[in-house]
XYZ file of C-alpha atoms in Angstrom:
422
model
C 0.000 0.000 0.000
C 2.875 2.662 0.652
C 4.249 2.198 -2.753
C 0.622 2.920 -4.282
C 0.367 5.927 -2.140
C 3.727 6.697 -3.171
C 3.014 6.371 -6.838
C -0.630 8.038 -7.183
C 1.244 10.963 -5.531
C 4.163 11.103 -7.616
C 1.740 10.349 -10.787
C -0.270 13.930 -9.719
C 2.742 15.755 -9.961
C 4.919 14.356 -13.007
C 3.182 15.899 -15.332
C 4.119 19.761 -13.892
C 7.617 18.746 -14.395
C 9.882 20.245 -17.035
C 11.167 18.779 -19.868
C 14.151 16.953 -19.288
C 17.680 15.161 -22.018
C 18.465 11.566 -21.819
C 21.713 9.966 -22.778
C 19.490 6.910 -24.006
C 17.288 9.622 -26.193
C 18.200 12.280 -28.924
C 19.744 15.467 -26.578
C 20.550 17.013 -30.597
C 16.797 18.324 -30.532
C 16.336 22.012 -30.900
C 16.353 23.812 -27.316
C 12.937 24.595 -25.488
C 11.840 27.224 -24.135
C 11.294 25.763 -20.529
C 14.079 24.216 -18.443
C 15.533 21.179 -19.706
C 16.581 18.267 -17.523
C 19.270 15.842 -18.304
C 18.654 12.124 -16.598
C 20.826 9.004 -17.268
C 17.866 6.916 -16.502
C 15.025 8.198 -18.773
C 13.261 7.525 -22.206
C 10.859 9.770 -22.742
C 9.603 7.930 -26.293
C 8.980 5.166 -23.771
C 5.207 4.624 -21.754
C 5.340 5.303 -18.211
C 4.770 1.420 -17.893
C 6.416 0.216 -20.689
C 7.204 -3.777 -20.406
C 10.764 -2.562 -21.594
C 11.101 0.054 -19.309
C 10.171 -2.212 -16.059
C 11.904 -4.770 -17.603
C 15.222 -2.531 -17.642
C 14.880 -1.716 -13.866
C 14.058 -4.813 -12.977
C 17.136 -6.211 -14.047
C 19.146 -3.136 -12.777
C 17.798 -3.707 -9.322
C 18.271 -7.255 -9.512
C 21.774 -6.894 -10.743
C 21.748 -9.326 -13.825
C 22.598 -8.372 -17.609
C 19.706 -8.243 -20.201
C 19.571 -7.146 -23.481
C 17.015 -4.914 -22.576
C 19.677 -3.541 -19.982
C 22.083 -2.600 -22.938
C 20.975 1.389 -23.249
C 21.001 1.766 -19.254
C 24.467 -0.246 -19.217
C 25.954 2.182 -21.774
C 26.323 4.820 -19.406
C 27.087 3.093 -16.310
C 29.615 0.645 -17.650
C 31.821 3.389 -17.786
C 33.114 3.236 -13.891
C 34.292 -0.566 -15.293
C 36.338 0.820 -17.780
C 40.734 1.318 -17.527
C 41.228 5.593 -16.807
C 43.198 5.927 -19.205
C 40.916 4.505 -21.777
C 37.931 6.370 -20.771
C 39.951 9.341 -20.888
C 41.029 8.844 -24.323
C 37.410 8.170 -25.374
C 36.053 11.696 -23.380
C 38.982 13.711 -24.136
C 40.466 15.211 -27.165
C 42.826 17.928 -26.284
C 43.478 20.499 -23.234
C 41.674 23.059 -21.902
C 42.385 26.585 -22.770
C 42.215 30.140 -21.326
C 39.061 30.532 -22.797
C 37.057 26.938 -21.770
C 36.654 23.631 -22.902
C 34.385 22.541 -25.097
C 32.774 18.710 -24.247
C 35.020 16.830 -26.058
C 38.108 18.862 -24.475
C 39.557 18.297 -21.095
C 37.848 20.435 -18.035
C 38.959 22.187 -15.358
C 36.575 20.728 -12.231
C 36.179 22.327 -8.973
C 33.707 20.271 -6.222
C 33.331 21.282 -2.475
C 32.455 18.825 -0.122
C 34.802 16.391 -2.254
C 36.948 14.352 0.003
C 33.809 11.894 0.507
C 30.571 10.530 -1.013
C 29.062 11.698 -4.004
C 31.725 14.531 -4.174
C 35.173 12.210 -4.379
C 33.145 9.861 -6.229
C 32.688 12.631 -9.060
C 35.984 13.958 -8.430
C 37.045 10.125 -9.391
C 35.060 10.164 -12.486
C 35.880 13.437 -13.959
C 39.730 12.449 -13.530
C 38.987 8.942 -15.373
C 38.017 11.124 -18.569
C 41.461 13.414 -18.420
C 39.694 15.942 -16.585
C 41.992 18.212 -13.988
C 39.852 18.643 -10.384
C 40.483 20.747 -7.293
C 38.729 19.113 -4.285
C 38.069 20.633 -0.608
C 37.030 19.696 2.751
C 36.727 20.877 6.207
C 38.571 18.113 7.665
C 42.311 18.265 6.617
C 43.449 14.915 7.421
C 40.707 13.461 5.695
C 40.908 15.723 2.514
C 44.820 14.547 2.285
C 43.790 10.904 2.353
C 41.101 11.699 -0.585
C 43.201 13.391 -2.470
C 46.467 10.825 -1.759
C 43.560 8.086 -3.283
C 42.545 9.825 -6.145
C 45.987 10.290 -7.391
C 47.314 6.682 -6.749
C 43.494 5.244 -8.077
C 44.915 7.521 -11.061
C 48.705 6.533 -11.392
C 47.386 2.749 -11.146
C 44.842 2.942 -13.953
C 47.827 4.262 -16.018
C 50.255 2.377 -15.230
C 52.670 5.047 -13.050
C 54.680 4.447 -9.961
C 52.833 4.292 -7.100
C 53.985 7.256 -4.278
C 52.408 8.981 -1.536
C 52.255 12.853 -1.580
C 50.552 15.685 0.278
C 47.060 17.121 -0.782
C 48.994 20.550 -1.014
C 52.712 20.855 -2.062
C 54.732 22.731 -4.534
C 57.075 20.041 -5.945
C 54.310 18.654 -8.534
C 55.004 16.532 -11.572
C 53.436 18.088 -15.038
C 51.249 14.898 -15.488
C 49.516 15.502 -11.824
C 45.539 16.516 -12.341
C 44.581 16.399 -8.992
C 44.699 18.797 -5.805
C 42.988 19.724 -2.467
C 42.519 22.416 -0.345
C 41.339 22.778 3.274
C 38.366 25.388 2.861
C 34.887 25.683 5.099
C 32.407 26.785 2.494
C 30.566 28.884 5.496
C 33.835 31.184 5.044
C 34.180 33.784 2.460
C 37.589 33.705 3.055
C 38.275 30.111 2.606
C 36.410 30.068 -0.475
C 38.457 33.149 -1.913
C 41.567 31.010 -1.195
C 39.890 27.781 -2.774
C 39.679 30.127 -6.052
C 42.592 31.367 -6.031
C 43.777 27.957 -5.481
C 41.871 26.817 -8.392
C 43.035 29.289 -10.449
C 46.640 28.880 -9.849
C 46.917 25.043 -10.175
C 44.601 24.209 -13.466
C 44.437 28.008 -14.872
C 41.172 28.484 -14.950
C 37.622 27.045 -13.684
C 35.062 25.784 -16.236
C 33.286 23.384 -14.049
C 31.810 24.663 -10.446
C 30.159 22.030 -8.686
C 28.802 23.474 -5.110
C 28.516 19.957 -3.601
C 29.202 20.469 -0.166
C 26.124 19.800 2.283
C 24.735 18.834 5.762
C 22.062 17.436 7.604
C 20.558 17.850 10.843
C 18.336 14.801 12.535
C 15.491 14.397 11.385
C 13.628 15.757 14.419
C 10.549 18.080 14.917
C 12.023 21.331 14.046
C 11.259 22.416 18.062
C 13.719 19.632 19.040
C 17.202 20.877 16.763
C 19.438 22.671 18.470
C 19.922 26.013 17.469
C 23.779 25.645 16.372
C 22.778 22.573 14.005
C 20.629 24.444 12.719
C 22.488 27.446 11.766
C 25.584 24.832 10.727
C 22.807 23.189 7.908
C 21.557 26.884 6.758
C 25.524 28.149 6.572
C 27.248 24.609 4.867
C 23.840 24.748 1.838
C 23.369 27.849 1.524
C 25.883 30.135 2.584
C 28.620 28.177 1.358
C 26.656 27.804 -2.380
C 26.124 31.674 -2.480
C 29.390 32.389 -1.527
C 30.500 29.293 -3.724
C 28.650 31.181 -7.080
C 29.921 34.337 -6.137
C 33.926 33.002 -6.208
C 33.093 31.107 -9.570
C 31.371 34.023 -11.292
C 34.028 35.921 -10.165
C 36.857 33.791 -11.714
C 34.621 32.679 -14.968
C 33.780 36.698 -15.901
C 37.546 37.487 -16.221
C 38.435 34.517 -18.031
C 35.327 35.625 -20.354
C 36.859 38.995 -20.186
C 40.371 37.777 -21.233
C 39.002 35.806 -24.226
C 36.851 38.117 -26.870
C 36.076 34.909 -28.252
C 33.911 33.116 -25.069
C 31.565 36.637 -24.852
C 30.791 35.491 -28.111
C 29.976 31.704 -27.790
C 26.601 30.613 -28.950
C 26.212 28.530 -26.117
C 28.185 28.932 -22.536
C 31.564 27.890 -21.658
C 31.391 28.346 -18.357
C 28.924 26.221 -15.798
C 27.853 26.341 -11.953
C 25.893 23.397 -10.456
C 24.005 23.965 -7.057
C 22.522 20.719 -5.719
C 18.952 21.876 -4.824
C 16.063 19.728 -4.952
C 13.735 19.394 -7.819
C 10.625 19.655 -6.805
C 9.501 16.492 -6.572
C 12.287 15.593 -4.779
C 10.841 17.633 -2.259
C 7.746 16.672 -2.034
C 8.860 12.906 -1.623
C 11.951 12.968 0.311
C 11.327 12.609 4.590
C 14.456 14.295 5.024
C 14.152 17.089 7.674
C 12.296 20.430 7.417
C 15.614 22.212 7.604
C 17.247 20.204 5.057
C 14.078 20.398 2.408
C 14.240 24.460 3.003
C 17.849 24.638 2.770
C 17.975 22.447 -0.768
C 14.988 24.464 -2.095
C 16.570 27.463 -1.780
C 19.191 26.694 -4.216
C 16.457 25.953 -6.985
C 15.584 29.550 -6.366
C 19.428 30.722 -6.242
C 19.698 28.529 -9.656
C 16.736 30.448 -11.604
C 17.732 33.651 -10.195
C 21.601 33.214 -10.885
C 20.721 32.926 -14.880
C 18.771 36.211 -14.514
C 21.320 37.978 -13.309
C 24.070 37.024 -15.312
C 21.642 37.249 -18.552
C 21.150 41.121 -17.744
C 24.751 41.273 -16.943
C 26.176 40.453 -20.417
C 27.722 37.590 -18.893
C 26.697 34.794 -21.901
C 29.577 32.829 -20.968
C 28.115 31.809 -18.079
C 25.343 29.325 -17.027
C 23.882 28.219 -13.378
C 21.969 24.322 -13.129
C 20.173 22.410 -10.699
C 21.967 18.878 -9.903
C 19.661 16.571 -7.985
C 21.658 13.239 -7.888
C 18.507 11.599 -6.320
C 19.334 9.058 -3.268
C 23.178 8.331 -2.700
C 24.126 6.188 -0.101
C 26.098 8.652 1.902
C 26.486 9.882 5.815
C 23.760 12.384 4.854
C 20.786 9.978 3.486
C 21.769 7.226 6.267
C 21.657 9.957 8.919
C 18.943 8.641 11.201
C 17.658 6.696 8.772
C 14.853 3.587 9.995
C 14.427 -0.055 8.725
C 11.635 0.479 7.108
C 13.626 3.454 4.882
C 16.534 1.567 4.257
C 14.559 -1.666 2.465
C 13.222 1.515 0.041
C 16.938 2.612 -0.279
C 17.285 -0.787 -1.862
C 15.004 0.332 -4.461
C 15.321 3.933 -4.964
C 19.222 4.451 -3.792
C 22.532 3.921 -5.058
C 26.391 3.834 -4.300
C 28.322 7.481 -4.975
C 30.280 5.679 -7.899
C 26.871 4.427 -9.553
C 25.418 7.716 -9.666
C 28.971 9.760 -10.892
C 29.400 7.698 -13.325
C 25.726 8.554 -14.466
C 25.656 12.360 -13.966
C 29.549 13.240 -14.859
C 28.984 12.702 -18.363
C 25.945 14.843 -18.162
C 27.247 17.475 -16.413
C 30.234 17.730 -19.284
C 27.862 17.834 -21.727
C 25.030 20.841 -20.356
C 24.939 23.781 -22.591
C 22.115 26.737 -22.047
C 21.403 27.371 -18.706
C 17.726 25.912 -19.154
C 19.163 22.685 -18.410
C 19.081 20.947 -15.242
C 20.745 17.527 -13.940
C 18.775 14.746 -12.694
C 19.527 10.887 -11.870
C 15.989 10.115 -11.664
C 12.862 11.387 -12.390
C 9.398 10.789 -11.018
C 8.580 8.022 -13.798
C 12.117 6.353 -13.088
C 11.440 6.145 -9.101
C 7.216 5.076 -9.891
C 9.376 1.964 -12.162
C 11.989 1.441 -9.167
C 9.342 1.013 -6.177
C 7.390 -1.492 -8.587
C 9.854 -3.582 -9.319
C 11.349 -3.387 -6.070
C 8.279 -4.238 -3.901
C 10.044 -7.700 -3.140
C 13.240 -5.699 -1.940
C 11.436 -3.116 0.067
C 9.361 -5.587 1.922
C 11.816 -8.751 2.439
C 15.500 -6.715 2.388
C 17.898 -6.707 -0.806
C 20.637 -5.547 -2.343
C 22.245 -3.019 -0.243
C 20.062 -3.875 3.095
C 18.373 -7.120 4.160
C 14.789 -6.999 6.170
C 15.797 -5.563 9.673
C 17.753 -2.667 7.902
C 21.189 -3.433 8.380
C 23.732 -3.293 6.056
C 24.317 -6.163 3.713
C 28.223 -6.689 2.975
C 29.662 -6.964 -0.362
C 33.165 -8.884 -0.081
C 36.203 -7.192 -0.809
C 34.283 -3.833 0.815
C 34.693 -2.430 4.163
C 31.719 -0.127 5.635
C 31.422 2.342 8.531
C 28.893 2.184 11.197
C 26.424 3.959 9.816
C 26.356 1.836 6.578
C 28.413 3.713 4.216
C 30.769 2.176 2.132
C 34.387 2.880 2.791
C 35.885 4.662 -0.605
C 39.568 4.667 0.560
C 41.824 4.129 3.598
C 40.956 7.205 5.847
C 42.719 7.215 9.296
């Protein structure tokens, strides 16, 4: 009965949605009008039902190949595949002062990336010859990331393995990689993680304000004050302040190339992880969490506004809603009963970057928006998953605990290890 419920209200509200790209439809059409929204898991030539479509999800759930599975596989084969071969496929020459095409290497800033979905992107960007600049409030952690990502990226081609610092100045010409301590609540910190930027890759074309946090899931009454203020500075704060760094930097590298003012189509792209808004409405994450993540929708539509009457064509703002990762923040008080839906409607940080990184590499106008799943995709997920949801599954079995995958080592909460992190 709960996954009815959930479907007839999710089924009143699809149809208010934008329009949104595929990878596994034509994304050459013409342009509307309205926002767009990129998905890896969509087809919108497909019925809502579809015996394909279920079929496709019910084998992605379930974990087995299918031919019907091909189109879905396509895109998420890719965290399978040697670096150095993806990046040969993705990549087809370096950036320069004025921005990088999609075919061309990017330069990739993420906050928030030393764990989760954010070093899990910061992976998958480096796997197609990308450069990335990662940050994090925690140093020692943020060294560790960053000490992972560069031997995960001297293994895959081949290098000799050796441990180095997140920041240093001795730095071989072939290293794509860096970190930078830097509390996004901080103006400061985030002028440094600019400049930073700047100085290592040259140049930003790829803002990704990923950073985030959580507060229980309480009556509102019944948060303290300070975690409250903590959520409220980390989302939004740190992604206004986070815009106003990479405006900053993208509007003089616009300014020091005639050529990107004018560009058809932008060069330059900021993604704030809001929540769509049926996201919103379906999510039981708390009050100050759905507030916090709505307001970046807003600071998205707004953003493109302002930089339209600005002059500043370059330049483009989108929504990212990676749907449910399996991170400290979704787990976060989480009960039984919403982990056996995780089995259907979540995923691992790597399953979802290697989804969305292509996507976000390929956005254009700022009418178009990010998602990993839209309301017809999660409708397909709970019906297919019934058997997971009520009995236990793939990631937890019936009394909500974690099931363990061999060869993986998990935290207490749940969450998948993604590198040695003392």
């Amino acid at each position: 009965m709960a996954a009815l419920a959930f479907i007839s209200r999710a089924a009143a509200t699809a149809p208010s949605m934008p329009l949104r790209l595929s990878p596994f439809r034509d994304n050459n059409a013409a342009a509307p009008s309205t926002p767009r929204r990129l998905s890896p898991l969509h087809s919108s030539s497909s019925p809502i039902f579809s015996r394909h479509r279920i079929e496709v999800f019910r084998q992605h759930l379930i974990g087995s190949p299918s031919r019907n599975h091909v189109s879905c596989q396509k895109y998420l084969r890719a965290r399978d595949t040697p670096a150095k071969a993806r990046a040969t496929a993705f990549t087809s020459a370096s950036a320069t002062a004025s921005g990088a095409p999609q075919g061309e290497r990017k330069r990739v800033v993420i906050t928030g990336g030393s764990k989760g979905l954010g070093y899990a992107m910061a992976e998958e960007f480096l796997s197609m010859g990308d450069s990335v600049v990662i940050c994090g409030r925690n140093n020692n952690r943020l060294t560790a990331a960053v000490d992972a990502l560069r031997r995960s990226e001297k293994a895959a081609n081949g290098d000799d393995l050796d441990s180095s610092d997140a920041e240093f100045s001795a730095e071989p010409p072939s290293l794509r990689v860096w970190g930078i301590r830097c509390d996004v609540a901080s103006a400061a910190d985030l002028a440094g993680l600019a400049e930073f930027a700047v100085a290592r890759m040259g140049g930003v074309d790829i803002w990704i304000n990923n950073a985030g946090q959580v507060t229980s899931k309480s009556l509102l009454a019944d948060v303290a004050p300070s975690d409250i203020a903590s959520a409220v500075s980390t989302n939004v704060l740190g992604s206004l302040l986070g815009c106003r760094e990479a405006i900053r930097v993208m509007r003089q590298q616009q300014a020091d190339a005639p050529a990107a003012s004018s560009s058809s189509t932008p060069l330059y792209h900021i993604f704030n992880l809001g929540f769509s808004r049926w996201g919103a409405a379906f999510t039981r994450s708390a009050a100050t969490h759905k507030a916090t993540k709505m307001a970046l929708s807003q600071l998205t539509t707004s953003l493109n506004d302002e930089l339209k009457q600005a002059g500043l064509t370059s330049i483009a703002v989108h929504n990212l809603s990676p749907g449910m990762v399996l991170t400290d923040l979704l787990l976060k008080d989480s009960t039984p009963i919403a982990r056996r839906f995780f089995n259907a409607l979540a995923e691992e940080p790597e399953t979802v970057a290697a989804a969305i990184v292509p996507l976000i590499r390929s956005v254009a106008g700022p009418n178009e928006n990010v998602e990993y799943m839209s309301p017809v995709d999660a409708f397909v997920r709970v019906i297919t998953g019934v058997p997971q949801i009520v009995k236990g599954g793939r990631f937890f079995d019936g009394n909500g605990d974690r099931v363990m995958q061999p060869g993986n080592e998990y935290a207490s909460n749940g969450v998948k290890r993604q590198f040695y992190d003392p």
